[in-house]
PDB file of C-alpha atoms in Angstrom:
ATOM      1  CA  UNK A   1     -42.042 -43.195  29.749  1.00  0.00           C
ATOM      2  CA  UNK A   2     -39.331 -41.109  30.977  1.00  0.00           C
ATOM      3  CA  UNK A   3     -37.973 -37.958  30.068  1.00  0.00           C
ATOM      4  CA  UNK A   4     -36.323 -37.647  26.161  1.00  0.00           C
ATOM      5  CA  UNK A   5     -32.651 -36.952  26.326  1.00  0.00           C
ATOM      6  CA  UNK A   6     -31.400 -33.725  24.568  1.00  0.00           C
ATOM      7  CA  UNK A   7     -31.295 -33.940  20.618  1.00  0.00           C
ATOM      8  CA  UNK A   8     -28.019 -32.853  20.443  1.00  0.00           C
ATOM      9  CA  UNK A   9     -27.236 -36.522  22.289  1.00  0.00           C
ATOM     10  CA  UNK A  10     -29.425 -38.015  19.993  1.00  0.00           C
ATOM     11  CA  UNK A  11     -27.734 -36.657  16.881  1.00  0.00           C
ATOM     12  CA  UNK A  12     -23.950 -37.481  18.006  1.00  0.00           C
ATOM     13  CA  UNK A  13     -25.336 -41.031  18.741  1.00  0.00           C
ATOM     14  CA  UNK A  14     -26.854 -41.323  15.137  1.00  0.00           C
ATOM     15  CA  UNK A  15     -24.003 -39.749  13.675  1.00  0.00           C
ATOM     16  CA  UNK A  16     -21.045 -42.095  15.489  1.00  0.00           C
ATOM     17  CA  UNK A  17     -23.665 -45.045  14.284  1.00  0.00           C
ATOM     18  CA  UNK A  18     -23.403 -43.896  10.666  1.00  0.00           C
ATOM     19  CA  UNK A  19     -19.596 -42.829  10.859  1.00  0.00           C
ATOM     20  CA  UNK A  20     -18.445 -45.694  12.338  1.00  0.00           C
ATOM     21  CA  UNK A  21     -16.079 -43.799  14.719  1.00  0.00           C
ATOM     22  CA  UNK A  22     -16.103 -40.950  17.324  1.00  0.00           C
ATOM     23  CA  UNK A  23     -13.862 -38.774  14.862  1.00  0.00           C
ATOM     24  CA  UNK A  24     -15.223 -38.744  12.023  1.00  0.00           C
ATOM     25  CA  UNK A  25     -18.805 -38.001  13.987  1.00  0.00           C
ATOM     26  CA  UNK A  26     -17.140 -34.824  15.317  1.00  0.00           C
ATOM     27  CA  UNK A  27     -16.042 -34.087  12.205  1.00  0.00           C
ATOM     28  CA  UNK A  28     -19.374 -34.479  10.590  1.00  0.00           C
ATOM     29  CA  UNK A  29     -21.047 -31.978  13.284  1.00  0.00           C
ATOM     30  CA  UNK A  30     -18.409 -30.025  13.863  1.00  0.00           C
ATOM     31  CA  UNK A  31     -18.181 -30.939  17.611  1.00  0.00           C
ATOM     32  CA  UNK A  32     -14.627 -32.219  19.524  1.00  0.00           C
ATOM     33  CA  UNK A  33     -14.379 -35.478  19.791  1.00  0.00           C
ATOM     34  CA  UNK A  34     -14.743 -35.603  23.688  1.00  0.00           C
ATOM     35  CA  UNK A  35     -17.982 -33.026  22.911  1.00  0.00           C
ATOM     36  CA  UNK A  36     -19.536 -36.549  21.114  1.00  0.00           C
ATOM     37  CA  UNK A  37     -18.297 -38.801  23.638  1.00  0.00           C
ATOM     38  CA  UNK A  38     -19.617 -36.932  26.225  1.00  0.00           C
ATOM     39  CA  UNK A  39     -22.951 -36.702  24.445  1.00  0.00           C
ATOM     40  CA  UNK A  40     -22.714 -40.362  24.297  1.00  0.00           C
ATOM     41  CA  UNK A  41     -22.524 -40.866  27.903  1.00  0.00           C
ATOM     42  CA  UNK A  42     -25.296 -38.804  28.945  1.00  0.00           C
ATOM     43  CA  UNK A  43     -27.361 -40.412  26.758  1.00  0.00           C
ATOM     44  CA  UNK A  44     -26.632 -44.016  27.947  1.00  0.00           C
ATOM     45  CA  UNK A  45     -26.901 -42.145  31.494  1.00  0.00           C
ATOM     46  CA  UNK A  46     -30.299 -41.204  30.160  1.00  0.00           C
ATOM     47  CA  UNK A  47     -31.957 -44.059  28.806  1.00  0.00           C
ATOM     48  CA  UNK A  48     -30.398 -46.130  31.488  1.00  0.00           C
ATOM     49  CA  UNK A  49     -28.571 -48.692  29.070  1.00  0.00           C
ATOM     50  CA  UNK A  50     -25.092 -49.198  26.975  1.00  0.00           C
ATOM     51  CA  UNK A  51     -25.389 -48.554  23.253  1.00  0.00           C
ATOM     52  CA  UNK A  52     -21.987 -48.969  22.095  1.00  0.00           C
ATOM     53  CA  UNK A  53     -19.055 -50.730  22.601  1.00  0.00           C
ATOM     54  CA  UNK A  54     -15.560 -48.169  22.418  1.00  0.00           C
ATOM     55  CA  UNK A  55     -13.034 -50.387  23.183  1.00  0.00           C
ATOM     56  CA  UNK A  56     -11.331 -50.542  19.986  1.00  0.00           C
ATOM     57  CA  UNK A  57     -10.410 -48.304  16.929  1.00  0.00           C
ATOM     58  CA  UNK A  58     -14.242 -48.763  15.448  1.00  0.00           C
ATOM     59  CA  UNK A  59     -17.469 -48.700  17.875  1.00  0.00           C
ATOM     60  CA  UNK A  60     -19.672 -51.454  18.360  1.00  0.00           C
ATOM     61  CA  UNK A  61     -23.796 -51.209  18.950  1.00  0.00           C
ATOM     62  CA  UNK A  62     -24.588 -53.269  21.817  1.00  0.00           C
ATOM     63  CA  UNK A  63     -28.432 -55.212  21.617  1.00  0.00           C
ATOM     64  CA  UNK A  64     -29.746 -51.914  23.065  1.00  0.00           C
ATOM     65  CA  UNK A  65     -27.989 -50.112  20.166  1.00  0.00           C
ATOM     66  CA  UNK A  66     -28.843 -52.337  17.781  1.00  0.00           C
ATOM     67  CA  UNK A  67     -32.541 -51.360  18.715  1.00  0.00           C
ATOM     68  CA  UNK A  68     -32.205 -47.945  19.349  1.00  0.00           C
ATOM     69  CA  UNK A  69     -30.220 -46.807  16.594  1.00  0.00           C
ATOM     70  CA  UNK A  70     -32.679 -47.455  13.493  1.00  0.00           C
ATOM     71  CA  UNK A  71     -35.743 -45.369  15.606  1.00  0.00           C
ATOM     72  CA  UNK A  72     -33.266 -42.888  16.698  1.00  0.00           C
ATOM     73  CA  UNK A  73     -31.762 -42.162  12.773  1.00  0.00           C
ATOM     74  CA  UNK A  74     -35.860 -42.387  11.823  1.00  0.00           C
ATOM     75  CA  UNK A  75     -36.553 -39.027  14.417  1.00  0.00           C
ATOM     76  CA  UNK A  76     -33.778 -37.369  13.590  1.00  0.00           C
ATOM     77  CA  UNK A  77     -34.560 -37.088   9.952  1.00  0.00           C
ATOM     78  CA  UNK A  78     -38.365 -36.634  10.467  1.00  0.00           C
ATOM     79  CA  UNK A  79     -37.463 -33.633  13.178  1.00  0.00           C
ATOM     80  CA  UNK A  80     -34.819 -32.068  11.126  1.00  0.00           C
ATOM     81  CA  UNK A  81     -37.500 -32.199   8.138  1.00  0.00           C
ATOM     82  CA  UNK A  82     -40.037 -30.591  10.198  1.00  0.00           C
ATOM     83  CA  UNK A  83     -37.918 -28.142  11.633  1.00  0.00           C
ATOM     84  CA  UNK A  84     -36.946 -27.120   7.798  1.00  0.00           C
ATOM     85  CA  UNK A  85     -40.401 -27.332   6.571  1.00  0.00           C
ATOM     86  CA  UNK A  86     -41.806 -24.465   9.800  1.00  0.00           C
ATOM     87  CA  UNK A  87     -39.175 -22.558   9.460  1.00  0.00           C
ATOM     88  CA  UNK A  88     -38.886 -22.328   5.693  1.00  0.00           C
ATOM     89  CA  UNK A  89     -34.418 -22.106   5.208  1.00  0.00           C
ATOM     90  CA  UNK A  90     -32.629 -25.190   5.609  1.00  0.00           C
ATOM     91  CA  UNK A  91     -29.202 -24.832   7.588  1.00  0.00           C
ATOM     92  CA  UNK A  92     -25.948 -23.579   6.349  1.00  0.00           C
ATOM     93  CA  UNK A  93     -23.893 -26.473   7.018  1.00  0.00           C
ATOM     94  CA  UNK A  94     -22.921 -28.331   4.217  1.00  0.00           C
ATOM     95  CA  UNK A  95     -20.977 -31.298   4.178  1.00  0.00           C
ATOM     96  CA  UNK A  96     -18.737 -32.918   1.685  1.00  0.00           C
ATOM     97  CA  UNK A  97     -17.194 -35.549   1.514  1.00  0.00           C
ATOM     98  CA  UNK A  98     -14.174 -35.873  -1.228  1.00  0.00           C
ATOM     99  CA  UNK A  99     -10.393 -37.567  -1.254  1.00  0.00           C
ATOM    100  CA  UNK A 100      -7.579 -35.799   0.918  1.00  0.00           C
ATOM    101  CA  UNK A 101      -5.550 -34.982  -1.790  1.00  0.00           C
ATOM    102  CA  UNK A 102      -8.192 -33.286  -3.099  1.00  0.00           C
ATOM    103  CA  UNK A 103      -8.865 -31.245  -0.758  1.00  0.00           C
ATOM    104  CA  UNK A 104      -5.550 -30.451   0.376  1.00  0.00           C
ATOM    105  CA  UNK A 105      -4.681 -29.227  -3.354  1.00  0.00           C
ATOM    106  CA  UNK A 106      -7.770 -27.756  -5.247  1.00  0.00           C
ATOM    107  CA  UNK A 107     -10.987 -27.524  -3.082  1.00  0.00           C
ATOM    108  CA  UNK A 108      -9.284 -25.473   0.430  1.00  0.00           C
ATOM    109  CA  UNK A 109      -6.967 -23.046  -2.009  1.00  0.00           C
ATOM    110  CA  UNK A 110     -10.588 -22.012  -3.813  1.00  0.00           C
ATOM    111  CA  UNK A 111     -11.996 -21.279   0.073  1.00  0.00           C
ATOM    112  CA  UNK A 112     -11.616 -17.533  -0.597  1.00  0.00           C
ATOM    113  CA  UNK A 113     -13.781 -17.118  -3.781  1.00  0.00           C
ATOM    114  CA  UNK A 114     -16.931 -19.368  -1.890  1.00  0.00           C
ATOM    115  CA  UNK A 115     -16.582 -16.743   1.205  1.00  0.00           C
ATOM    116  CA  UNK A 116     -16.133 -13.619  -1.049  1.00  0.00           C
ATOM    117  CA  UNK A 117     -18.930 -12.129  -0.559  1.00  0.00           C
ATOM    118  CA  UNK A 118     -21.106 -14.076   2.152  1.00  0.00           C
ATOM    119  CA  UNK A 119     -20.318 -16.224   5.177  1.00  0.00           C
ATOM    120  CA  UNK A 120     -22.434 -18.812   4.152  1.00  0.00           C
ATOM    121  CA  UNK A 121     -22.680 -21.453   3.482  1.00  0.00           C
ATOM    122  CA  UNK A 122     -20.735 -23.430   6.295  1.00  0.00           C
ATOM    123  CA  UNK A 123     -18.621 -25.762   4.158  1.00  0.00           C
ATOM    124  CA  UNK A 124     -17.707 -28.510   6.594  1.00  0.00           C
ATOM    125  CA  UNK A 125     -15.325 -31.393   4.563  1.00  0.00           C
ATOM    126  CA  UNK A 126     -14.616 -35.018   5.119  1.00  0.00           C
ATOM    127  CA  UNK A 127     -11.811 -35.986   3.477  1.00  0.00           C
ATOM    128  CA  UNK A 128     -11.766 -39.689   3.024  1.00  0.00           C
ATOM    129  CA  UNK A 129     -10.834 -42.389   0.358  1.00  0.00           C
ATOM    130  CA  UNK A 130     -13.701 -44.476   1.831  1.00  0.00           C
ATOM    131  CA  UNK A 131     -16.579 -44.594  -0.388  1.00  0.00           C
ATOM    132  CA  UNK A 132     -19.479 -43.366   2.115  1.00  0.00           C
ATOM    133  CA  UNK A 133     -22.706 -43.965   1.838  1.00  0.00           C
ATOM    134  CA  UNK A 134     -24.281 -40.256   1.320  1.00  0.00           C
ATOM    135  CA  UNK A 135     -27.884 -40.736   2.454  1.00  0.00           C
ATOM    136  CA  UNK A 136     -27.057 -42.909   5.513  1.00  0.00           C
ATOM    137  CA  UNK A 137     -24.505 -40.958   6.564  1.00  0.00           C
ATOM    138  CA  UNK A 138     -26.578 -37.212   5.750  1.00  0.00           C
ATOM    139  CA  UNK A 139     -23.673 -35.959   3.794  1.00  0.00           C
ATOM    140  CA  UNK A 140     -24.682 -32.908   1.169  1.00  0.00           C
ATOM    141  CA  UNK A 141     -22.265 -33.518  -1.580  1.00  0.00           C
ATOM    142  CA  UNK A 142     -19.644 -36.070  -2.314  1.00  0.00           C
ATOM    143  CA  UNK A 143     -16.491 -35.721  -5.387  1.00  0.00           C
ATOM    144  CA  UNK A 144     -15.621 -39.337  -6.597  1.00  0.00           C
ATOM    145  CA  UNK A 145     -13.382 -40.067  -9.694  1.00  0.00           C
ATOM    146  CA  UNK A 146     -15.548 -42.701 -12.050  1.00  0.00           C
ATOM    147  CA  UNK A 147     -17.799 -43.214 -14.936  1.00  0.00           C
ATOM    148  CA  UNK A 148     -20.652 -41.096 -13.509  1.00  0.00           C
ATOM    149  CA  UNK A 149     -22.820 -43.626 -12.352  1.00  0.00           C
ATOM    150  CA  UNK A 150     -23.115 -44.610  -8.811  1.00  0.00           C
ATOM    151  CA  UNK A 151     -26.467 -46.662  -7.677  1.00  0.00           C
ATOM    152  CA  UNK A 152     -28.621 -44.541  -5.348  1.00  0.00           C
ATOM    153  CA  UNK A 153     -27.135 -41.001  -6.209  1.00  0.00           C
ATOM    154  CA  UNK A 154     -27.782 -38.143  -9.197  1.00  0.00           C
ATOM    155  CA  UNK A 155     -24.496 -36.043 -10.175  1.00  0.00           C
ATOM    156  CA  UNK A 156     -22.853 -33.492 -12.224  1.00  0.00           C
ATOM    157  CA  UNK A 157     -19.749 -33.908 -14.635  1.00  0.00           C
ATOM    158  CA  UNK A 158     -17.078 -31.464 -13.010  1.00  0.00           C
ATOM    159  CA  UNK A 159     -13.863 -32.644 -15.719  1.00  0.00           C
ATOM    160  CA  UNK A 160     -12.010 -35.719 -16.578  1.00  0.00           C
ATOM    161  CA  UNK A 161      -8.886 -36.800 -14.616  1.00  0.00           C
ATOM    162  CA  UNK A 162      -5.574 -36.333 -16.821  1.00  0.00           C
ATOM    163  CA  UNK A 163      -1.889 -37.610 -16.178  1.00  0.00           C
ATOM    164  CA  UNK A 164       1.657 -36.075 -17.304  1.00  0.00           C
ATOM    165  CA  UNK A 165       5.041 -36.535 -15.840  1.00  0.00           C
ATOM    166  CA  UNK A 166       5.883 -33.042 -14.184  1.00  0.00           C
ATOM    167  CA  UNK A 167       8.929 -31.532 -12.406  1.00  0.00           C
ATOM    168  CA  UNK A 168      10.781 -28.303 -11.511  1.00  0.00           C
ATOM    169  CA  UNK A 169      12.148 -25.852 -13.753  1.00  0.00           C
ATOM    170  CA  UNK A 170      15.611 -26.619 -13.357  1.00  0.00           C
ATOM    171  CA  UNK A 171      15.347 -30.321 -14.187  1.00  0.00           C
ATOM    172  CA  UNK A 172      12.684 -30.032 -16.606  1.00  0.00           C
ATOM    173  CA  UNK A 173      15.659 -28.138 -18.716  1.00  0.00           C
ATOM    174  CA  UNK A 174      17.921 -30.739 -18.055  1.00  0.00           C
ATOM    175  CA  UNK A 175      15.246 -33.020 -19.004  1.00  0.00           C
ATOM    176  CA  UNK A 176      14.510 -31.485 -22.333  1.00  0.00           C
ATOM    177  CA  UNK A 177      18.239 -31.227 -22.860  1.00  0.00           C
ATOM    178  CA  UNK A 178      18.978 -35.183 -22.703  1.00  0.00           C
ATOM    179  CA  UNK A 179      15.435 -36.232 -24.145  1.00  0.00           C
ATOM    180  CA  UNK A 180      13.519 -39.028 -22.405  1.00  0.00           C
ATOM    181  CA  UNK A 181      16.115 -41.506 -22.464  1.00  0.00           C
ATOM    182  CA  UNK A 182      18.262 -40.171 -19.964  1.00  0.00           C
ATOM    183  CA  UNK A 183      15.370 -40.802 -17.001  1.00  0.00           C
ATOM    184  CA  UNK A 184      16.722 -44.189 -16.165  1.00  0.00           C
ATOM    185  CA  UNK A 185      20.342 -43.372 -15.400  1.00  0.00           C
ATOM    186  CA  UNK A 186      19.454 -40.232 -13.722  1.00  0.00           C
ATOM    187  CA  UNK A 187      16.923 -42.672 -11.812  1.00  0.00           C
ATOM    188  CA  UNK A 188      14.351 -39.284 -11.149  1.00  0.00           C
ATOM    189  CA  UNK A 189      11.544 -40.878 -11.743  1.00  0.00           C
ATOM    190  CA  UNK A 190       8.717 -41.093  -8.584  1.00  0.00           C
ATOM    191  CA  UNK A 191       5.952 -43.667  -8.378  1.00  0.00           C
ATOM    192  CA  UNK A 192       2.598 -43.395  -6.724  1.00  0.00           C
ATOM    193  CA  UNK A 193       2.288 -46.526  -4.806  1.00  0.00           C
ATOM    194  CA  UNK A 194      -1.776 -45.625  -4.867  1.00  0.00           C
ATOM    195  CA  UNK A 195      -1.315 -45.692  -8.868  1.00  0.00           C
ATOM    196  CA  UNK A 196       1.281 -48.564  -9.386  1.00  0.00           C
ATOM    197  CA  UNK A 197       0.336 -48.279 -13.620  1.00  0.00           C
ATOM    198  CA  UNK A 198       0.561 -45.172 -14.440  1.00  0.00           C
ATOM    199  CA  UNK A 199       3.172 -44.811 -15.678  1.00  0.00           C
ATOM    200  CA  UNK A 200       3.181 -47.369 -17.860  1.00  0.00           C
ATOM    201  CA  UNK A 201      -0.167 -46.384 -18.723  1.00  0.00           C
ATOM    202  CA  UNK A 202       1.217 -42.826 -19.959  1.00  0.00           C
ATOM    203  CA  UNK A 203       4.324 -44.211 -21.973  1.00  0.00           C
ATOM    204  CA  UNK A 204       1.649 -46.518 -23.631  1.00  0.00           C
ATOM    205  CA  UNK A 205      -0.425 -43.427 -24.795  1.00  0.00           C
ATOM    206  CA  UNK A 206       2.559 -41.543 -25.883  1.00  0.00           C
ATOM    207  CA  UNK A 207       4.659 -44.328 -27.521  1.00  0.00           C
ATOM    208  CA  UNK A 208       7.505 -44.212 -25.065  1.00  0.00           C
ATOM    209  CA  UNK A 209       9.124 -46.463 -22.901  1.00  0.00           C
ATOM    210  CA  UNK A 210       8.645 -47.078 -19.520  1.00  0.00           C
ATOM    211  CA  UNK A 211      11.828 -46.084 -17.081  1.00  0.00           C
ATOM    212  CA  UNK A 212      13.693 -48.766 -15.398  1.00  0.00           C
ATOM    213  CA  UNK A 213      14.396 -47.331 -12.305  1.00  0.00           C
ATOM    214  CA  UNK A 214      12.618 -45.564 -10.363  1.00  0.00           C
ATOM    215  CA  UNK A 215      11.113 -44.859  -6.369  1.00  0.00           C
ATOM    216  CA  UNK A 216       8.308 -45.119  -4.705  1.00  0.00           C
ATOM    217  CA  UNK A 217       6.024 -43.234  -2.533  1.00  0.00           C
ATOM    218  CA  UNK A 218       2.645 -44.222  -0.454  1.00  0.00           C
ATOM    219  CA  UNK A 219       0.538 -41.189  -1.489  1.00  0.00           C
ATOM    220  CA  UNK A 220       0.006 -38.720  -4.055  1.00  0.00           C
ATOM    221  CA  UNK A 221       0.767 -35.865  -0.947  1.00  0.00           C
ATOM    222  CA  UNK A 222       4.015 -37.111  -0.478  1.00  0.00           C
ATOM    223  CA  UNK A 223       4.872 -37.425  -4.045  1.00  0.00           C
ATOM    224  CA  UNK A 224       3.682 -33.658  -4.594  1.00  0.00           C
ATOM    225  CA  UNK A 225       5.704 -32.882  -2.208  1.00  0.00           C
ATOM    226  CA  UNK A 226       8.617 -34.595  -3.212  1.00  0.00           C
ATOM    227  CA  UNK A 227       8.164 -32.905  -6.934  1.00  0.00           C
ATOM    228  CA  UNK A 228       7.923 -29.392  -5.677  1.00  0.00           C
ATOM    229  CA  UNK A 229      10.840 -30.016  -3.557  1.00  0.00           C
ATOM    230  CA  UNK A 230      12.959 -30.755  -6.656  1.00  0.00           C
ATOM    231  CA  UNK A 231      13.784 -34.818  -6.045  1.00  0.00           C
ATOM    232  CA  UNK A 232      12.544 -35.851  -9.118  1.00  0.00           C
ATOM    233  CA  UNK A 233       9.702 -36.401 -12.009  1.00  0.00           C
ATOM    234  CA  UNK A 234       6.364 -37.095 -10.568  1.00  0.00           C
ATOM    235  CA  UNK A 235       3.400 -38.330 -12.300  1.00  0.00           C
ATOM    236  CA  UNK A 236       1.369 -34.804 -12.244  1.00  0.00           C
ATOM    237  CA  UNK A 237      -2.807 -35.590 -11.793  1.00  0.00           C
ATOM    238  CA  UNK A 238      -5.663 -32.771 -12.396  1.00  0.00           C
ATOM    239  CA  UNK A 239      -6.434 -31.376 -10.959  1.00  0.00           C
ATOM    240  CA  UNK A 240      -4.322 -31.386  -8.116  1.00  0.00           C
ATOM    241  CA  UNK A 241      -1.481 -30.129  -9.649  1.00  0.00           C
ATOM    242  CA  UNK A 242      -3.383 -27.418 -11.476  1.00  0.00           C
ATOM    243  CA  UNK A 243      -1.873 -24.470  -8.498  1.00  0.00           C
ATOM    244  CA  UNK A 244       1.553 -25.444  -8.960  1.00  0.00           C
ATOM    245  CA  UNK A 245       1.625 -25.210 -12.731  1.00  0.00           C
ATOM    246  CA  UNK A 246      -0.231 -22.372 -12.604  1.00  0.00           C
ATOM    247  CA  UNK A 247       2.344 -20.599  -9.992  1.00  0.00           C
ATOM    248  CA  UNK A 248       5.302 -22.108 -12.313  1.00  0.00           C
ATOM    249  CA  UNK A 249       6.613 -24.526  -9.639  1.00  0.00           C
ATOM    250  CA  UNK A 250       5.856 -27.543 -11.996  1.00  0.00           C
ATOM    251  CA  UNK A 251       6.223 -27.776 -15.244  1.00  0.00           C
ATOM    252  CA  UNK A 252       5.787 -30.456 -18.049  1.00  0.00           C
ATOM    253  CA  UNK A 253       8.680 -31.382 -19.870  1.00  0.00           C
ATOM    254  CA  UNK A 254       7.239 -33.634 -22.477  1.00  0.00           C
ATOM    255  CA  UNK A 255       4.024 -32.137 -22.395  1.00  0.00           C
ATOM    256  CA  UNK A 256       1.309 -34.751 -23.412  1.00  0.00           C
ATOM    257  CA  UNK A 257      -1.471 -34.971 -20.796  1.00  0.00           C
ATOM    258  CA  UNK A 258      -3.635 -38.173 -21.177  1.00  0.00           C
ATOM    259  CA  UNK A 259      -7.246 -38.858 -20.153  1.00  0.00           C
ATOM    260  CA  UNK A 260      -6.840 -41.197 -17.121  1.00  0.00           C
ATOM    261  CA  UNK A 261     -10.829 -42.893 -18.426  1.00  0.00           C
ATOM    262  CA  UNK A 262     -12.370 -42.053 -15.290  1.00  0.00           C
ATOM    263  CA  UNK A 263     -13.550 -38.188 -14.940  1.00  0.00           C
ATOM    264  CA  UNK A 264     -14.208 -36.105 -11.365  1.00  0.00           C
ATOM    265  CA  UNK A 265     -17.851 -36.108 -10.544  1.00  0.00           C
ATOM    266  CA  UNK A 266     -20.015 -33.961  -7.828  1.00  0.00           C
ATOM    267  CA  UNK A 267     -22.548 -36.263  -6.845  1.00  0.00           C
ATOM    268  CA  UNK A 268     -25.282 -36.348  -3.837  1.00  0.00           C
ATOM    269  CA  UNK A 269     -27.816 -39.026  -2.393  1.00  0.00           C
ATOM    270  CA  UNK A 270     -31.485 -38.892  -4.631  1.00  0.00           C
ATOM    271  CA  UNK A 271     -33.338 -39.313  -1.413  1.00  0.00           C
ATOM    272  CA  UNK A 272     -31.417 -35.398  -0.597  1.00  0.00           C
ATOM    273  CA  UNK A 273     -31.490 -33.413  -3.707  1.00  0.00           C
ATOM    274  CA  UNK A 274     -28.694 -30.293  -2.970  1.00  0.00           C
ATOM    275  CA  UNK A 275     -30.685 -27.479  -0.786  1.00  0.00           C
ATOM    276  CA  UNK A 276     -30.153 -24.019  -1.684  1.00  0.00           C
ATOM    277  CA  UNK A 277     -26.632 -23.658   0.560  1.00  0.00           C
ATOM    278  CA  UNK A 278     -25.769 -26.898  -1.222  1.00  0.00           C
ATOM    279  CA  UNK A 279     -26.428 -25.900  -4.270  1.00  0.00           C
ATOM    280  CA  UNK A 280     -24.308 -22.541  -4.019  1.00  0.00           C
ATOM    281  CA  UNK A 281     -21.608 -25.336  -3.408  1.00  0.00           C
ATOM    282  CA  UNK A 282     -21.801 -27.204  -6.495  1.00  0.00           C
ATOM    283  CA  UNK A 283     -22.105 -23.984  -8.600  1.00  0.00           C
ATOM    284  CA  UNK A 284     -18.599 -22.930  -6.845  1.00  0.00           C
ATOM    285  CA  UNK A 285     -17.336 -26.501  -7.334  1.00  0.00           C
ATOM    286  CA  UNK A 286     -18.022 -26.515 -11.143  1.00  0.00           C
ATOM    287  CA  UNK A 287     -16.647 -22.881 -11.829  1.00  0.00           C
ATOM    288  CA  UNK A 288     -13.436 -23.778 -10.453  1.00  0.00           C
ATOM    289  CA  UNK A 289     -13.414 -26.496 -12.376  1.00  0.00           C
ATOM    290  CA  UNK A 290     -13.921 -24.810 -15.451  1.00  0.00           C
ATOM    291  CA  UNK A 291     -11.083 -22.292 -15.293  1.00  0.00           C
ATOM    292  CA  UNK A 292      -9.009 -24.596 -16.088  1.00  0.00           C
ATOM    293  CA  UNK A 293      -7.158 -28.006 -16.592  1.00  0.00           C
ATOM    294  CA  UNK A 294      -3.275 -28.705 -17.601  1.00  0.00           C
ATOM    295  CA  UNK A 295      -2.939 -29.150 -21.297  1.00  0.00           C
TER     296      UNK A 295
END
């Protein structure tokens, strides 16, 4: 038997298996992306055989791979276990996994309060709207917008999702001014392409009728960004646009939030219950989210 290749080969190998591609691996470990493919070809150098095909967007286990990556995922947990178990403190790192809009507007603003008073634990966050699988993958914490129930995984109610048409100050005063009747001429209404119905769903909960005109936009980011820049009424969503209403930079001219059904949840694999670093985590992530939600 010859020699076993560094760990740290091991790992990026186990991790680009479970990611699916080199960049998300890197992001996972916190390595560059040339770091993990380097890894990845000293380890083939190693072992004296191809495991994966890079050719295209998404890597491919060869019939090497295919045999080496199960035993190779298998030692890596077992050694990471026994590491934790000798030397009694799991690892800062935690990662979590969540939605980019998310992120981007509610969970990297709130960075300051998790750091105020220690440098752990080593948040590390993988925004993604692809639905990962948590224990596969050895990701600490996911946030997901459902019901609460997800096979496989335990979880904690952060708060439910809520809608209502928002805007800047100036043209929520003209808004009030002309009543909601005057959206369709003014044509200052922005869809969500991601959430085609919802604003019909909100004029259903409010008895009002759904504008006629209106534009579109692929992403909740760029419709934020189109509100706070003034070019219309967006359809505001908690709790992303909690920071701008807070800071006055949105406001609700016909103020009547509605419950979306599905609620934000902080939810993590049973087969990895949250670790102490974890845990400080979800305590963080469910104080922020109790300080509050647009009314």
């Amino acid at each position: 038997m010859g020699a076993i290749p560094p760990i740290s080969q091991i790992r990026s190998f186990v991790a680009v298996v479970a990611h699916g591609r080199l960049n998300r691996a890197a992001a996972a470990l916190g390595l560059s992306e040339s770091a993990v493919s380097h890894h990845l070809r000293k380890l083939e150098h190693a072992l004296g055989a191809k495991l994966l095909e890079r050719g295209g967007i998404s890597v491919v286990l060869t019939a090497a791979g295919e045999r080496f990556a199960p035993l190779a995922r298998d030692a890596v947990a077992r050694l990471e276990e026994a590491v934790g178990a000798v030397a009694g403190a799991e690892s800062g790192r935690v990662l979590l996994t969540l939605p980019r809009s998310l992120a981007t507007h509610w969970v990297v603003p709130r960075f300051p309060r998790l750091y105020a008073q220690t440098g752990e634990p080593e948040l590390q966050l993988l925004p993604t709207t692809r639905r990962c699988d948590l224990e596969r993958e050895q990701i600490d914490l996911a946030i997901r917008l459902g019901e609460g129930k997800w096979p496989g995984l335990d979880g904690v109610f952060m708060m439910p999702e809520r809608i209502c048409p928002v805007t800047t100050p100036g043209i929520a005063e003209d808004l009030r001014g002309h009543g909601w009747g005057a959206l369709a001429p003014n044509q200052r209404v922005i869809v969500n392409e991601a959430h085609p119905g919802e604003w019909a769903a909100w004029c259903e909960a409010t008895g009002r009728a759904p504008p006629n005109k209106t534009r579109s936009l692929e992403s909740f980011d760029f419709v934020l960004q189109a509100g706070l820049a003034g070019s219309g009424l967006i359809m505001g969503r908690t709790p992303m646009v909690h920071d701008a209403l807070t800071r006055g930079d949105l406001v609700a001219p016909f103020p009547d939030w509605v419950d979306t059904g599905p609620c934000w949840y902080v939810v993590w694999s049973e087969q990895r219950p949250p670790n102490r670093h974890a845990a400080r985590v979800l305590e963080w992530l469910k104080t922020c989210a109790g300080e509050g939600i647009a009314e």
